[in-house]
CSV table of C-alpha atoms in Angstrom, one decimal:
chain,number,residue,atom,x,y,z
U,1,MET,CA,3.9,0.4,1.0
U,2,LEU,CA,0.6,2.2,0.3
U,3,ALA,CA,-0.5,2.0,3.9
U,4,HIS,CA,2.8,3.6,4.9
U,5,MET,CA,2.4,6.4,2.4
U,6,LEU,CA,-1.2,7.0,3.5
U,7,ASN,CA,0.0,7.8,7.0
U,8,HIS,CA,1.7,10.8,5.6
U,9,ILE,CA,-1.1,12.1,3.3
U,10,TYR,CA,-4.1,14.0,4.5
U,11,ILE,CA,-7.3,12.4,3.3
U,12,ASP,CA,-10.5,14.3,3.9
U,13,PRO,CA,-12.9,11.9,5.7
U,14,LYS,CA,-15.9,13.8,4.4
U,15,TRP,CA,-14.7,13.2,0.8
U,16,VAL,CA,-14.2,9.5,1.5
U,17,ALA,CA,-17.7,9.2,2.9
U,18,GLU,CA,-19.2,11.0,0.0
U,19,GLU,CA,-17.3,8.9,-2.5
U,20,TYR,CA,-18.3,5.7,-0.7
U,21,MET,CA,-22.0,6.7,-0.8
U,22,ARG,CA,-21.7,7.7,-4.5
U,23,ARG,CA,-20.3,4.3,-5.4
U,24,CYS,CA,-22.9,2.5,-3.3
U,25,LYS,CA,-25.7,4.4,-4.9
U,26,ALA,CA,-24.2,3.5,-8.3
U,27,LYS,CA,-24.0,-0.1,-7.2
U,28,ALA,CA,-20.3,0.1,-8.0
U,29,TRP,CA,-19.2,-1.3,-4.6
U,30,LYS,CA,-19.8,-4.9,-4.0
U,31,THR,CA,-19.1,-7.2,-1.0
U,32,GLN,CA,-16.3,-8.8,-3.0
U,33,SER,CA,-14.7,-5.4,-3.3
U,34,THR,CA,-14.6,-5.0,0.5
U,35,ASP,CA,-13.1,-8.5,0.9
U,36,GLU,CA,-10.4,-7.7,-1.7
U,37,SER,CA,-9.8,-4.4,0.0
U,38,LEU,CA,-9.2,-6.0,3.4
U,39,LYS,CA,-6.8,-8.6,1.8
U,40,CYS,CA,-4.8,-5.7,0.3
U,41,PHE,CA,-4.8,-3.7,3.5
U,42,ASN,CA,-3.4,-6.6,5.5
U,43,LEU,CA,-0.8,-7.4,2.8
U,44,GLU,CA,0.3,-3.8,2.7
U,45,ARG,CA,0.8,-3.8,6.5
U,46,ILE,CA,2.8,-7.0,6.4
U,47,LEU,CA,5.0,-5.8,3.5
U,48,GLU,CA,5.6,-2.5,5.3
U,49,ALA,CA,6.6,-4.3,8.5
U,50,GLU,CA,9.0,-6.5,6.6
U,51,ALA,CA,10.5,-3.5,4.8
U,52,LEU,CA,11.1,-1.7,8.1
U,53,GLY,CA,12.4,-4.8,9.9
U,54,MET,CA,9.4,-4.9,12.3
U,55,PRO,CA,7.4,-7.9,13.6
U,56,LYS,CA,4.5,-9.1,11.4
U,57,PRO,CA,1.4,-7.3,12.5
U,58,LYS,CA,-1.8,-9.1,13.5
U,59,GLU,CA,-4.2,-9.4,10.6
U,60,VAL,CA,-7.2,-7.0,10.9
U,61,SER,CA,-10.6,-8.7,10.9
U,62,MET,CA,-13.5,-7.5,8.7
U,63,GLU,CA,-15.2,-6.0,11.8
U,64,GLU,CA,-12.1,-4.1,12.8
U,65,TYR,CA,-11.5,-3.0,9.2
U,66,LEU,CA,-15.1,-1.7,8.8
U,67,SER,CA,-15.0,0.1,12.1
U,68,ARG,CA,-11.7,1.8,11.2
U,69,SER,CA,-13.3,2.9,8.0
U,70,ALA,CA,-16.4,4.2,9.8
U,71,GLU,CA,-14.2,6.2,12.3
U,72,MET,CA,-12.7,8.2,9.5
């Protein structure tokens, strides 16, 4: 559901990058956080597809997920 909502909300990529760097410098972002984030991202996509009666999407790999994040 959140993934669907985010498609309709403007998010400033510069702010996201700055926040990511701030958290990294504060050592607030750990590898486990990225793993959990990917699980939630994939689950949100599956739930959205089910709610809209669409086929289950292919799960995004860690490499795809991180490259998508870097593109923003």
